[in-house]
Tab-separated table of C-alpha atoms in Angstrom:
chain	number	residue	atom	x	y	z
A	1	MET	CA	43.954	29.755	8.777
A	2	GLU	CA	43.667	26.482	6.885
A	3	ILE	CA	42.198	24.802	9.965
A	4	ASN	CA	39.620	27.576	10.341
A	5	ALA	CA	38.715	27.351	6.662
A	6	ALA	CA	38.336	23.580	6.881
A	7	ALA	CA	36.183	23.882	10.024
A	8	LYS	CA	34.009	26.494	8.352
A	9	GLU	CA	33.590	24.344	5.252
A	10	TYR	CA	32.701	21.354	7.423
A	11	GLY	CA	30.131	23.418	9.342
A	12	ASN	CA	28.599	24.705	6.117
A	13	GLY	CA	28.374	21.121	4.876
A	14	ILE	CA	26.488	20.050	7.994
A	15	ILE	CA	24.068	22.984	7.700
A	16	THR	CA	23.449	22.202	4.033
A	17	SER	CA	22.813	18.550	4.853
A	18	LEU	CA	20.371	19.472	7.613
A	19	LYS	CA	18.481	21.787	5.272
A	20	LYS	CA	18.211	19.107	2.614
A	21	ASN	CA	16.894	16.567	5.122
A	22	ARG	CA	14.760	18.898	7.217
A	23	ARG	CA	11.535	17.022	6.454
A	24	MET	CA	13.057	13.719	7.527
A	25	LEU	CA	14.439	15.329	10.673
A	26	LEU	CA	11.004	16.754	11.462
A	27	MET	CA	9.439	13.295	11.099
A	28	MET	CA	12.084	11.812	13.387
A	29	LEU	CA	11.410	14.520	15.967
A	30	LEU	CA	7.645	13.915	15.863
A	31	PHE	CA	8.192	10.177	16.190
A	32	ALA	CA	10.511	10.721	19.175
A	33	VAL	CA	7.920	12.962	20.838
A	34	GLY	CA	5.324	10.227	20.389
A	35	MET	CA	7.644	7.593	21.852
A	36	ILE	CA	8.401	9.730	24.906
A	37	PHE	CA	4.719	10.383	25.478
A	38	GLY	CA	3.838	6.700	25.062
A	39	ALA	CA	6.555	5.492	27.429
A	40	ALA	CA	5.632	8.125	30.019
A	41	SER	CA	1.938	7.208	29.836
A	42	VAL	CA	2.728	3.599	30.717
A	43	LYS	CA	5.055	4.461	33.592
A	44	LYS	CA	2.656	7.018	35.077
A	45	ALA	CA	-0.504	4.963	34.642
A	46	ASP	CA	-2.645	4.316	37.700
A	47	GLY	CA	-3.523	0.859	38.955
A	48	TYR	CA	-6.479	0.338	36.621
A	49	LEU	CA	-4.663	1.500	33.501
A	50	SER	CA	-1.543	-0.410	34.479
A	51	GLY	CA	-3.608	-3.596	34.686
A	52	ALA	CA	-5.213	-2.842	31.333
A	53	PHE	CA	-1.806	-2.304	29.728
A	54	SER	CA	-0.546	-5.532	31.280
A	55	ASP	CA	-3.494	-7.520	29.904
A	56	MET	CA	-3.133	-5.934	26.458
A	57	PHE	CA	0.566	-6.657	26.181
A	58	SER	CA	0.124	-10.174	27.544
A	59	VAL	CA	-2.281	-10.892	24.693
A	60	TYR	CA	0.228	-9.355	22.275
A	61	ILE	CA	3.082	-11.525	23.571
A	62	ASN	CA	1.021	-14.703	23.538
A	63	SER	CA	-0.278	-14.100	20.031
A	64	LYS	CA	3.185	-13.461	18.600
A	65	GLY	CA	4.538	-16.563	20.277
A	66	THR	CA	1.773	-18.938	19.180
A	67	GLN	CA	0.886	-17.679	15.711
A	68	SER	CA	2.407	-19.214	12.615
A	69	LEU	CA	5.085	-17.529	10.525
A	70	GLY	CA	2.542	-16.595	7.870
A	71	VAL	CA	0.048	-15.079	10.310
A	72	ASN	CA	2.739	-12.978	11.996
A	73	PHE	CA	3.877	-11.788	8.571
A	74	ILE	CA	0.352	-10.814	7.521
A	75	ASN	CA	-0.360	-9.039	10.818
A	76	SER	CA	2.867	-7.046	10.661
A	77	LEU	CA	2.348	-6.212	6.998
A	78	ALA	CA	-1.252	-5.124	7.611
A	79	VAL	CA	-0.310	-2.668	10.374
A	80	ASN	CA	2.502	-1.114	8.372
A	81	ALA	CA	0.467	-1.066	5.161
A	82	ALA	CA	-2.327	0.830	6.928
A	83	PHE	CA	0.092	3.625	7.844
A	84	MET	CA	1.575	3.619	4.328
A	85	LEU	CA	-1.865	3.878	2.744
A	86	ALA	CA	-2.818	6.779	5.000
A	87	VAL	CA	0.387	8.657	4.171
A	88	PHE	CA	-0.022	7.976	0.446
A	89	VAL	CA	-3.589	9.294	0.370
A	90	PHE	CA	-2.781	12.352	2.504
A	91	GLY	CA	0.173	13.077	0.223
A	92	LEU	CA	-2.219	13.469	-2.686
A	93	CYS	CA	-4.294	16.021	-0.764
A	94	ALA	CA	-3.521	19.724	-0.598
A	95	VAL	CA	-4.492	19.754	3.075
A	96	GLY	CA	-2.777	16.471	3.889
A	97	LEU	CA	0.400	17.942	5.367
A	98	PRO	CA	-0.810	18.355	8.987
A	99	LEU	CA	-2.463	14.933	8.870
A	100	ILE	CA	0.793	13.327	7.746
A	101	CYS	CA	2.610	14.951	10.669
A	102	VAL	CA	0.220	13.258	13.104
A	103	LEU	CA	1.039	9.727	11.889
A	104	PRO	CA	4.643	9.514	13.209
A	105	VAL	CA	3.358	10.721	16.573
A	106	ILE	CA	0.677	8.010	16.657
A	107	ARG	CA	3.192	5.345	15.656
A	108	GLY	CA	5.647	6.668	18.222
A	109	VAL	CA	3.055	6.552	21.011
A	110	GLY	CA	2.333	2.886	20.326
A	111	ILE	CA	5.993	1.915	20.203
A	112	GLY	CA	6.746	4.061	23.243
A	113	MET	CA	4.042	2.285	25.244
A	114	LEU	CA	5.424	-1.085	24.203
A	115	SER	CA	8.995	-0.072	25.041
A	116	GLY	CA	7.913	1.485	28.333
A	117	TYR	CA	6.134	-1.697	29.376
A	118	PHE	CA	9.178	-3.858	28.637
A	119	ALA	CA	11.722	-1.344	29.956
A	120	LEU	CA	12.417	-3.237	33.177
A	121	ARG	CA	11.247	-6.734	32.358
A	122	GLY	CA	11.941	-7.519	28.721
A	123	LEU	CA	14.840	-5.682	27.116
A	124	GLY	CA	15.984	-8.924	25.519
A	125	TYR	CA	12.487	-9.496	24.131
A	126	CYS	CA	12.487	-6.028	22.581
A	127	ALA	CA	15.968	-6.460	21.127
A	128	LEU	CA	15.335	-9.890	19.605
A	129	VAL	CA	11.610	-9.988	18.824
A	130	ILE	CA	10.228	-6.466	18.449
A	131	TYR	CA	12.967	-4.155	17.190
A	132	PRO	CA	14.408	-6.209	14.265
A	133	GLY	CA	11.217	-5.769	12.251
A	134	LEU	CA	10.199	-2.494	13.826
A	135	ILE	CA	13.311	-0.494	12.898
A	136	PRO	CA	12.981	-0.896	9.098
A	137	ALA	CA	9.207	-0.408	9.368
A	138	VAL	CA	9.611	2.904	11.204
A	139	PHE	CA	12.327	4.010	8.768
A	140	ALA	CA	9.960	3.244	5.886
A	141	LEU	CA	7.192	5.248	7.569
A	142	LEU	CA	9.452	8.266	8.067
A	143	LEU	CA	10.581	8.111	4.427
A	144	ALA	CA	6.963	7.876	3.311
A	145	CYS	CA	5.937	10.830	5.495
A	146	SER	CA	8.774	12.920	4.092
A	147	ALA	CA	7.696	12.119	0.527
A	148	GLY	CA	4.046	12.691	1.418
A	149	ILE	CA	4.739	16.114	2.916
A	150	ASN	CA	6.612	17.177	-0.202
A	151	SER	CA	3.798	15.935	-2.428
A	152	SER	CA	1.068	17.592	-0.356
A	153	TYR	CA	2.954	20.879	-0.308
A	154	GLU	CA	3.395	20.804	-4.093
A	155	MET	CA	-0.322	20.079	-4.448
A	156	LEU	CA	-1.152	23.058	-2.250
A	157	LEU	CA	1.090	25.340	-4.304
A	158	SER	CA	-0.459	24.180	-7.552
A	159	LEU	CA	-3.981	24.870	-6.260
A	160	SER	CA	-2.993	28.322	-5.034
A	161	SER	CA	-1.558	29.094	-8.496
A	162	ALA	CA	1.798	29.890	-6.923
A	163	LYS	CA	3.273	27.143	-9.040
A	164	ALA	CA	2.479	25.532	-12.349
A	165	GLN	CA	-0.080	22.742	-12.295
A	166	ARG	CA	1.347	19.471	-11.163
A	167	GLY	CA	1.997	17.107	-14.067
A	168	GLU	CA	1.497	13.384	-14.394
A	169	GLY	CA	5.259	12.862	-14.207
A	170	SER	CA	5.389	14.255	-10.686
A	171	ILE	CA	2.639	11.905	-9.517
A	172	LYS	CA	4.374	8.963	-11.190
A	173	ILE	CA	7.593	9.788	-9.326
A	174	TYR	CA	5.594	9.958	-6.083
A	175	CYS	CA	4.078	6.535	-6.777
A	176	MET	CA	7.461	5.058	-7.660
A	177	ARG	CA	8.918	6.320	-4.386
A	178	PHE	CA	6.115	4.651	-2.475
A	179	LEU	CA	6.593	1.433	-4.401
A	180	ILE	CA	10.235	1.335	-3.298
A	181	ILE	CA	9.250	2.171	0.286
A	182	CYS	CA	6.648	-0.618	0.239
A	183	ILE	CA	9.408	-3.100	-0.629
A	184	LEU	CA	11.110	-2.027	2.593
A	185	VAL	CA	7.808	-2.555	4.438
A	186	VAL	CA	7.602	-6.122	3.118
A	187	ILE	CA	11.190	-6.749	4.238
A	188	ALA	CA	10.270	-5.396	7.680
A	189	ALA	CA	7.273	-7.747	7.896
A	190	VAL	CA	9.415	-10.746	6.885
A	191	THR	CA	12.013	-9.785	9.502
A	192	ASP	CA	9.354	-9.364	12.184
A	193	ALA	CA	7.773	-12.734	11.417
A	194	ALA	CA	11.155	-14.492	11.360
A	195	ALA	CA	12.253	-12.880	14.649
A	196	SER	CA	8.980	-13.889	16.305
A	197	ARG	CA	9.341	-17.454	15.074
A	198	LEU	CA	12.958	-17.785	16.179
A	199	PHE	CA	13.066	-15.971	19.508
A	200	CYS	CA	9.596	-15.842	21.105
A	201	LYS	CA	10.083	-19.304	22.582
A	202	LEU	CA	13.098	-18.044	24.513
A	203	PHE	CA	11.003	-15.763	26.705
A	204	GLY	CA	8.323	-16.336	29.295
A	205	PHE	CA	6.464	-13.537	31.078
């Protein structure tokens, strides 16, 4: 009986945790769908598209390997900041929720294409150059999307009079969350630039 009670309590704890993090789980699912689609599009591309992908990624590899530490940092920061800005703005819109859900898919498609291209020829390159900065950047994006969805939903409720008007304190909390997330984005850009500087010279394609 004690074992059954403990198992039931453990199961209830997992369900409660999933409910509390359902927005984050949804963002992770959308990102995974985008990655799968991106990787599949590269593998199933015809000759013309395959050549186009090859040229595009060759330019990407060469640029990361030859650019300075500062330029790689700025480029990485600019890409991630663009996604953060889009999420932030959509989070302040009552109709921003579906638009926010599209962003993890778009990001996932791009990363999936990159991973699909290197699947058989550059796993070491991905592990040492791409993923160290990409993992915290994606985590920051998913956190931002989760916060943006919550904010957009609250905005929608306030406009529909189903909830009291949103106060300045709520918007300040939203901005503070994004400020913390942006610190993570900066860390991701520093990591990406450092990884490119240290390990790009080890690979030749």
